[in-house]
CSV table of C-alpha atoms in Angstrom, one decimal:
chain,number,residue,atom,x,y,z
A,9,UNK,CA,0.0,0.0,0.0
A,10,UNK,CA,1.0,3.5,-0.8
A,11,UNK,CA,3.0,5.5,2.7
A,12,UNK,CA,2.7,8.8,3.4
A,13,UNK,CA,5.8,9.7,5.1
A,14,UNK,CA,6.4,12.7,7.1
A,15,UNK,CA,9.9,14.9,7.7
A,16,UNK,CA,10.7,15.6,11.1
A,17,UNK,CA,12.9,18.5,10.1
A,18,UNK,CA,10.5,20.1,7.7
A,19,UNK,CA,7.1,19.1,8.9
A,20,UNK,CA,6.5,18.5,4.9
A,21,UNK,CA,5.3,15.1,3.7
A,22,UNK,CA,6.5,12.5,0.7
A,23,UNK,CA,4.0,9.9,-0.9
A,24,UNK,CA,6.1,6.4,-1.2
A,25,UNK,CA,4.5,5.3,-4.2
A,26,UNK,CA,4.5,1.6,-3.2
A,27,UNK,CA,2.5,0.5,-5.9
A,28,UNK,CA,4.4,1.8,-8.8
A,29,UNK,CA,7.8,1.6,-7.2
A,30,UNK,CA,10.7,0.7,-9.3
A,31,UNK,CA,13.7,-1.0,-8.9
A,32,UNK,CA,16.7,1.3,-8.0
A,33,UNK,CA,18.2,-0.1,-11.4
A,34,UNK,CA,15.0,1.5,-13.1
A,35,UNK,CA,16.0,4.5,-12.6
A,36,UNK,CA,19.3,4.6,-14.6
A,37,UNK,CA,19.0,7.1,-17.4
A,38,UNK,CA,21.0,6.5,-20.5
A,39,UNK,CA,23.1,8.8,-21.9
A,40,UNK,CA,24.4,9.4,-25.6
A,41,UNK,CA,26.8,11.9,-25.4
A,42,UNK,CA,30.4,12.6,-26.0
A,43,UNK,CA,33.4,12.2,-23.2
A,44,UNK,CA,34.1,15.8,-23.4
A,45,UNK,CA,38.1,16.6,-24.3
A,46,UNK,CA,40.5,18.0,-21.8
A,47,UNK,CA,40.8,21.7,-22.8
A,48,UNK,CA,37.9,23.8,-24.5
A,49,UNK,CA,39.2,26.4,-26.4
A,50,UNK,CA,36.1,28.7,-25.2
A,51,UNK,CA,35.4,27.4,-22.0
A,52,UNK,CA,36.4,30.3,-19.4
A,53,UNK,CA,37.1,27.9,-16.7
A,54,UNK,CA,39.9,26.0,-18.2
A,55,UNK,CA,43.7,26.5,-17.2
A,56,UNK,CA,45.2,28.7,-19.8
A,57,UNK,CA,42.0,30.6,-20.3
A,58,UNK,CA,41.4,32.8,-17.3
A,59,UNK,CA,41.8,35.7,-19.3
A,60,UNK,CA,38.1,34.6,-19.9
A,61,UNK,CA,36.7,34.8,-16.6
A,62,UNK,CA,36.6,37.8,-14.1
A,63,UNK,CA,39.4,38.7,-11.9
A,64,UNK,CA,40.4,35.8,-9.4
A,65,UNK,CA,39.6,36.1,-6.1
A,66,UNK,CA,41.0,33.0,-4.8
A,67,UNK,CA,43.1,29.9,-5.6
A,68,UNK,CA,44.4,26.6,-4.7
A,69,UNK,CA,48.1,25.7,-6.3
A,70,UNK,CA,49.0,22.3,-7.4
A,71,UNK,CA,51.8,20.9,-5.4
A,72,UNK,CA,55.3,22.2,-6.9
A,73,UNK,CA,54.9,23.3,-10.6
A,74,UNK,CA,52.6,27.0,-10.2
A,75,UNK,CA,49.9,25.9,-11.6
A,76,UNK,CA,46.0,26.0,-9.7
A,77,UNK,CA,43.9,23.1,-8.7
A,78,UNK,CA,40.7,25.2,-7.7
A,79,UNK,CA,40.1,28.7,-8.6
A,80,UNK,CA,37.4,31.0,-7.4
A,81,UNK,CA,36.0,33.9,-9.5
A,82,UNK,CA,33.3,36.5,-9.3
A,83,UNK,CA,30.0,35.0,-11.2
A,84,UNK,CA,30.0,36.7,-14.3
A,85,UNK,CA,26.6,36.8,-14.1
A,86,UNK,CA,25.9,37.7,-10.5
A,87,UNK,CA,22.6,37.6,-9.0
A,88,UNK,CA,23.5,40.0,-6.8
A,89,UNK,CA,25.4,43.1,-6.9
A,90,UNK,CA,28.8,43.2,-4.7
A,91,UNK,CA,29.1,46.8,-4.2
A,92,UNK,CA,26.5,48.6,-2.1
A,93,UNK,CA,24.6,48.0,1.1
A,94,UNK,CA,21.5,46.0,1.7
A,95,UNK,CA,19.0,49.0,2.0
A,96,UNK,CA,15.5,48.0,2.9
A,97,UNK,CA,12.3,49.7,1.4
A,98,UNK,CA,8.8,49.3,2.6
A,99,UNK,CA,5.6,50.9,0.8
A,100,UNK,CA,2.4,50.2,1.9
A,101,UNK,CA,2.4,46.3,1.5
A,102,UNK,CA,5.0,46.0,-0.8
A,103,UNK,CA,8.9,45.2,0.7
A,104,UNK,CA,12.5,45.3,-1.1
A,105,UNK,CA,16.0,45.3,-0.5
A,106,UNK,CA,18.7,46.0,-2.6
A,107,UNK,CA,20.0,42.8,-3.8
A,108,UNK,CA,23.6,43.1,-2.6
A,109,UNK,CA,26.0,40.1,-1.3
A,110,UNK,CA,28.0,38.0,-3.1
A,111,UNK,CA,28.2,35.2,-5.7
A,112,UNK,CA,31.0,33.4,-6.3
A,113,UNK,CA,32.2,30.4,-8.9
A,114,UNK,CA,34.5,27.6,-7.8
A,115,UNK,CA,36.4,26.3,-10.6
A,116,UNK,CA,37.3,22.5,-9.2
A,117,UNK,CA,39.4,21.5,-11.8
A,118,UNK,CA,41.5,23.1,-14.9
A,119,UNK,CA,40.8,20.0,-16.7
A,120,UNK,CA,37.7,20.4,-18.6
A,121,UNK,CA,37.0,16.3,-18.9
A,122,UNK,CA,37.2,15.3,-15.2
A,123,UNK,CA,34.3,15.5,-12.3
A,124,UNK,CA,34.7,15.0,-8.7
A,125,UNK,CA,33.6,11.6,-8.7
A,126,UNK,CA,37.0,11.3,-10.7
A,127,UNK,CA,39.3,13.2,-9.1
A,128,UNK,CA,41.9,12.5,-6.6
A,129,UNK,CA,40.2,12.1,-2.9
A,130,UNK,CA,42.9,14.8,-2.3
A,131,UNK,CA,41.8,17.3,-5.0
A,132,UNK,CA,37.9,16.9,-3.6
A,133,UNK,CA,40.0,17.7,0.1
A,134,UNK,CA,41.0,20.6,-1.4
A,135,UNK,CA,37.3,22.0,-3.1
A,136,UNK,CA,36.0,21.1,0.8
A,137,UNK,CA,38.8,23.7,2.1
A,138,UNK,CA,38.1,26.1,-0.3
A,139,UNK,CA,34.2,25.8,0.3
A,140,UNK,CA,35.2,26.6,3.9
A,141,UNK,CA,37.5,29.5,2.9
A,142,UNK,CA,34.7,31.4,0.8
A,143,UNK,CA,32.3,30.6,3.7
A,144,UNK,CA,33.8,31.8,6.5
A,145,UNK,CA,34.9,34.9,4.3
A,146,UNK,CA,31.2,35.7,3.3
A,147,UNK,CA,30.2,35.4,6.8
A,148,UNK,CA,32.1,37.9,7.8
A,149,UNK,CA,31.0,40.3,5.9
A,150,UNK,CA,28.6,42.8,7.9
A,151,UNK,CA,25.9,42.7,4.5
A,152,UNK,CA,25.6,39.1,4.7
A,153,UNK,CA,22.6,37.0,6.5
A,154,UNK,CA,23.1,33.6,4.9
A,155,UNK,CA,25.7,31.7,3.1
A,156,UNK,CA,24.8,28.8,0.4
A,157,UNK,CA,27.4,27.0,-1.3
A,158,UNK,CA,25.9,24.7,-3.8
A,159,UNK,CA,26.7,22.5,-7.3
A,160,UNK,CA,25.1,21.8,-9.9
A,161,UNK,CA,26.4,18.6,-12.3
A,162,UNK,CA,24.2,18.5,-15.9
A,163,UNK,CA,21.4,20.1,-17.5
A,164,UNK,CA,18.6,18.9,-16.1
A,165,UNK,CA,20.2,20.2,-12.9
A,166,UNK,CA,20.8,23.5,-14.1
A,167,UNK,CA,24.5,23.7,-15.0
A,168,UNK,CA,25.2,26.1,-17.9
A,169,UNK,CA,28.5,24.8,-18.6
A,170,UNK,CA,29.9,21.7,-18.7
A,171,UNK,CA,33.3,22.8,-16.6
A,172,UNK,CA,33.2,21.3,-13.1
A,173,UNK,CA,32.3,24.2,-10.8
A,174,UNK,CA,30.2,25.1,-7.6
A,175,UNK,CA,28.5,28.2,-6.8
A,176,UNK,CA,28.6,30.4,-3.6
A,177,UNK,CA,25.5,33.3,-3.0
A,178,UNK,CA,25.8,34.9,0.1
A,179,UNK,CA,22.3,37.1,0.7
A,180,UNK,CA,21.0,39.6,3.0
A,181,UNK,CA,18.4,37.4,4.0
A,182,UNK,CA,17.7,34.4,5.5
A,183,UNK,CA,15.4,32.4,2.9
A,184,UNK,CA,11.9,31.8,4.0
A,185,UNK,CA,12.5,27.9,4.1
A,186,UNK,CA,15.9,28.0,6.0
A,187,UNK,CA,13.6,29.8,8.4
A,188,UNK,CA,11.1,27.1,8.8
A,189,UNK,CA,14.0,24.5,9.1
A,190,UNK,CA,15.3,26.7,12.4
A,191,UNK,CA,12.1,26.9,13.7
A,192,UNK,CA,11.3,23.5,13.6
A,193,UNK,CA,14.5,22.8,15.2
A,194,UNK,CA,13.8,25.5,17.6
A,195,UNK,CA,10.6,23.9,18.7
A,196,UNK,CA,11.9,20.4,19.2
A,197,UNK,CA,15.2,21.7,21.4
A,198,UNK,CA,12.7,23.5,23.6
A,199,UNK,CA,10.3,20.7,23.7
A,200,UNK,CA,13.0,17.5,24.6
A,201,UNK,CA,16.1,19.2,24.6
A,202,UNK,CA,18.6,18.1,21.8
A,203,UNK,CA,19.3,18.4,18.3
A,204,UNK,CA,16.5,17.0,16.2
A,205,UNK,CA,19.5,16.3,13.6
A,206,UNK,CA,21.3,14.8,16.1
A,207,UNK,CA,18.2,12.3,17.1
A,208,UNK,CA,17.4,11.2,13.6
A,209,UNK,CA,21.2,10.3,12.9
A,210,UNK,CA,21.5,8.3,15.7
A,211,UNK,CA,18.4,6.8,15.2
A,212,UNK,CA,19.4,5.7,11.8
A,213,UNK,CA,22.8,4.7,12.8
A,214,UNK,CA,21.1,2.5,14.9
A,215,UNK,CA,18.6,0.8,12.8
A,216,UNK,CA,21.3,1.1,9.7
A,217,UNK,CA,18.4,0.2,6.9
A,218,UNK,CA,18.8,3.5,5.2
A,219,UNK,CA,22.5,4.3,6.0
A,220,UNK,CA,24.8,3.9,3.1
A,221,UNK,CA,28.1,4.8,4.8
A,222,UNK,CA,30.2,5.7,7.9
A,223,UNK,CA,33.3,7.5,8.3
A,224,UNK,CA,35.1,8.9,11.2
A,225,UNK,CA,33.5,11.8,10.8
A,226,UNK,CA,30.6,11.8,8.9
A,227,UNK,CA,27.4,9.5,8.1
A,228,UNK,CA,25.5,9.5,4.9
A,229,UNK,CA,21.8,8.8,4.7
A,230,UNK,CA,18.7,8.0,2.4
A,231,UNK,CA,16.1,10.3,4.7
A,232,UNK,CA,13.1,8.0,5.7
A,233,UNK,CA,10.8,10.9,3.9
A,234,UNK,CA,13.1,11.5,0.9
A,235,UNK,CA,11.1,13.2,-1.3
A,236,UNK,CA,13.1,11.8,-4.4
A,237,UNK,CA,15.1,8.9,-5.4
A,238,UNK,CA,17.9,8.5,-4.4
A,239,UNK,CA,18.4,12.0,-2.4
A,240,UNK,CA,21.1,11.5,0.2
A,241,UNK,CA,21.9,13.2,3.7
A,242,UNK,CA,25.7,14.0,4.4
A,243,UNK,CA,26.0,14.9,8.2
A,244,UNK,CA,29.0,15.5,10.0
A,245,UNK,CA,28.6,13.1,13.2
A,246,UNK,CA,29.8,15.8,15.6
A,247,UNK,CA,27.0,18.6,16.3
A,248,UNK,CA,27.7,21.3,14.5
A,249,UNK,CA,25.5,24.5,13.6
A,250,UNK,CA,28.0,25.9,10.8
A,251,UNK,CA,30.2,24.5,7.9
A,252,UNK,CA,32.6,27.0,9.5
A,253,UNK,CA,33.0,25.2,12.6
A,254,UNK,CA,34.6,22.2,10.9
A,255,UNK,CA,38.2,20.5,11.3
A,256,UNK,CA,41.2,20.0,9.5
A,257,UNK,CA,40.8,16.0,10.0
A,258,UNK,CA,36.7,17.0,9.6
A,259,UNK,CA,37.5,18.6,5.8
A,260,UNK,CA,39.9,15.6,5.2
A,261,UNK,CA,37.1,12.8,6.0
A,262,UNK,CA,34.2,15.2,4.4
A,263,UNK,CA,36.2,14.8,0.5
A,264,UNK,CA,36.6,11.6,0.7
A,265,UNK,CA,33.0,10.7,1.8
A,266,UNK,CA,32.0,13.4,-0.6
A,267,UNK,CA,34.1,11.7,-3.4
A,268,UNK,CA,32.8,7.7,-2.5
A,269,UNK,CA,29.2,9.4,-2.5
A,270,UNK,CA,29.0,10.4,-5.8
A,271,UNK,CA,31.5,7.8,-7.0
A,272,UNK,CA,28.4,5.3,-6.0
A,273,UNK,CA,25.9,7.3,-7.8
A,274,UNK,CA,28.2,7.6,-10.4
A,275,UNK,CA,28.9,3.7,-11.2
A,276,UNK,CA,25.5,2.6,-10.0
A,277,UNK,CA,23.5,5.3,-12.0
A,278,UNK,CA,25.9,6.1,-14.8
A,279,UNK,CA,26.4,9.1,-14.0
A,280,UNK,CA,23.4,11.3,-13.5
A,281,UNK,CA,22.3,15.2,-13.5
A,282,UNK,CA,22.6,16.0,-9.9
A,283,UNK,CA,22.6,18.6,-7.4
A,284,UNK,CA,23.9,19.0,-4.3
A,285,UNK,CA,23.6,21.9,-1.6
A,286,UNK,CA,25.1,22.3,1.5
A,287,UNK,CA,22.9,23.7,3.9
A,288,UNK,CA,24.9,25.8,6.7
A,289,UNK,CA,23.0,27.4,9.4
A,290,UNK,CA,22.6,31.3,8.9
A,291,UNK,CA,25.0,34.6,10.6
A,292,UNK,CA,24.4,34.5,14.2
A,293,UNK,CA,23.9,30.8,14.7
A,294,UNK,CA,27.6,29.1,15.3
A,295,UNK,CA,27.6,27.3,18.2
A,296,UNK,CA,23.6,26.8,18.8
A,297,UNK,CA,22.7,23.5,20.0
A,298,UNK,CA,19.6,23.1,18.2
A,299,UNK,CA,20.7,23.3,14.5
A,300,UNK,CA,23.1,20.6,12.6
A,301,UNK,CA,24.4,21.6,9.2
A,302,UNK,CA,24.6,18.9,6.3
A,303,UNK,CA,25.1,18.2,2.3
A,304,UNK,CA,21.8,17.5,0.3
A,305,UNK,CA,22.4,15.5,-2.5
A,306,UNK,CA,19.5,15.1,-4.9
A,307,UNK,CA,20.3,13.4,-8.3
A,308,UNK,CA,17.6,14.3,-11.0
A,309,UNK,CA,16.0,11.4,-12.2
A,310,UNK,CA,12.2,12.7,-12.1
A,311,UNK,CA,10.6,15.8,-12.9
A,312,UNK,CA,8.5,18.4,-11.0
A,313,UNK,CA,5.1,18.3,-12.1
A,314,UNK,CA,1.4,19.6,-11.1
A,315,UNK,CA,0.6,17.5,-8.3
A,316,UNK,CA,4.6,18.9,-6.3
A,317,UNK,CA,3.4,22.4,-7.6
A,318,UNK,CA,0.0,22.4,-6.3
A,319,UNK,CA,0.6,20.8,-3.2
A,320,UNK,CA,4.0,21.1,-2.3
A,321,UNK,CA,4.2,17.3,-1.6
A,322,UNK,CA,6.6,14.9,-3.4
A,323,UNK,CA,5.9,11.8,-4.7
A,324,UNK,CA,8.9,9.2,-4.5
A,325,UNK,CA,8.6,6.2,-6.6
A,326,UNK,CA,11.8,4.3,-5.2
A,327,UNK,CA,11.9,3.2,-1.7
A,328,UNK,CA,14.3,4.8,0.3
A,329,UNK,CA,15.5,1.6,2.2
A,330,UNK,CA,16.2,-0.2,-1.8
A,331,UNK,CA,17.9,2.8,-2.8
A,332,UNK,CA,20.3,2.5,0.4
A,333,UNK,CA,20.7,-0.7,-0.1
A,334,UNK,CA,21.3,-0.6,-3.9
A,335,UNK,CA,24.1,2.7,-3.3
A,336,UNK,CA,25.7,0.6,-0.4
A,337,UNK,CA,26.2,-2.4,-2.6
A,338,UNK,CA,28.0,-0.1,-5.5
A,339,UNK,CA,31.5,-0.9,-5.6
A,340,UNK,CA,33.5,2.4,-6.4
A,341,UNK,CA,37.5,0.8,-6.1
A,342,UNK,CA,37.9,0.6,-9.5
A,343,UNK,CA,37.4,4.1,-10.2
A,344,UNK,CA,40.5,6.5,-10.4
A,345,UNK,CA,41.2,8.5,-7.9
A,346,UNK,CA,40.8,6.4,-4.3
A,347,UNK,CA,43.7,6.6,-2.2
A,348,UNK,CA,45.2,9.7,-3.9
């Protein structure tokens, strides 16, 4: 029979379609396209080509020879404005605020063929340090509220080019739904006195059904109300409010988890579109005990239709214990790039 399945973070609710559910192996999309090479002539995020991009703002040397592993540039095409201050406007019912912050690109790689799933578990180390640089940075600017950093891997998941890169927009506000998320965890630290992120990760830890691995450090997670297949929960297993509060030996683990995640999703999908979004508590919360920051990864393998528009509810055709199970059993040790 069909389950209606609630979040505990969110409050929001996922149908489990039982009765159509497919295989986890159903869901593997097949692609026709072409290994892309390893330099693009035009691409603006390839080594040799930054005269293409804007200005850099940061970067991460390889080892020895000069050259960059990650780079960081301005968006050229900024959602937000950097210059200015976040001026709010109110007329009769209607609000604003001058869209001010920042928005950032993270180049991973300067080779235009390779993805992180490929890479060297030390060159994913390294785009975790940098995420933590251009965190902490934005946070420390007076303008900002909230900090998202964010990646998106293939069309259907919104990249524009084909380059390996994340995204960084630091806002003056705190987004409506990262609102709900704090007040729901608000509510349930006043009401029984711990983390509600905390709870649910032990709880899985415990039962293990829908865990697909442990580290040191970290456990990642198919969420008991995952509103699509496949979506995955990164959460460091200390508490922690803010990506800036993590460790050196924290951002060590964190690539390498990060790498075998999508390494899995990777072999046992063939590589789909996918997002993922790590979701840091806002300015002012470091060091509250009721909010836990973690990576959402959601691979795109349905749409968004009328029924998720008109109700706000999702409906999940794979069942997130199978698609635990089937990302556990992927193998991932004969892809490139483990132990380096």
């Amino acid at each position: 029979m069909p389950e209606l399945r609630q979040n505990r973070v969110t409050k929001e609710w996922v149908v489990i379609a039982t009765e159509r559910a497919k295989r986890p192996d159903q869901m593997v999309q097949k692609k026709q396209t072409k290994p892309p090479e390893s330099y693009s002539a035009t691409c603006p995020f390839c080594a040799g080509n930054e005269h293409l991009a804007p200005p850099e703002i940061m970067r991460l040397p390889a080892a020895g020879d000069g050259a960059w592993r990650v780079r960081v540039i301005p968006n050229k095409f900024s959602a937000l404005a950097r210059e200015g201050e976040p001026t709010r406007n109110v007329h009769q019912s209607r609000r604003t605020i001058y869209a001010v912050g920042l928005h950032d690109v993270l180049v991973e790689t300067p080779d235009h063929s390779m993805i992180p799933a490929l890479l060297p578990e030390s060159h994913v180390v390294d785009i975790m340090r940098v995420y933590k640089a251009r965190h902490d940075a934005a946070i420390a600017d007076p303008r900002v509220a909230h900090v998202i950093l964010f990646k998106n891997h293939g069309s259907t998941a919104g990249a524009s080019l084909e380059h390996a890169h994340s995204q960084m927009i630091a806002t003056p506000i705190v987004s409506s739904q990262v609102r709900a998320r704090m007040y729901e965890a608000v509510r349930h630290y006043d009401e029984f006195g711990e983390c509600i992120f905390c709870q649910i990760m032990d709880e899985e830890l415990t039962e293990g059904t829908r865990v697909v691995l442990t580290s040191d450090h970290f456990a990642a997670l198919v969420p008991f109300a995952s509103p699509s297949p496949f979506n995955l929960h990164i959460f460091p297993r200390r508490h922690m409010a803010t990506l800036g509060a993590i460790n050196d030996a924290e951002i060590e683990d964190l690539g390498r988890v990060l790498k075998t995640i999508l390494g899995k999703l990777y072999v046992g999908l063939e590589n789909p579109d996918f997002n993922y979004t790590v979701r840091s508590g806002p300015m002012g919360s470091e060091g509250e005990p009721y909010f836990h920051w973690y990576i959402s990864v959601i691979p795109r393998l349905t749409k968004v239709a009328g029924f998720e528009l008109g109700t706000g509810m999702f409906i999940n055709t794979v069942l997130p214990e199978a698609a635990a199970d089937f990302l556990r059993n992927q193998k991932v040790d004969s892809l490139p790039g483990f132990g380096e």
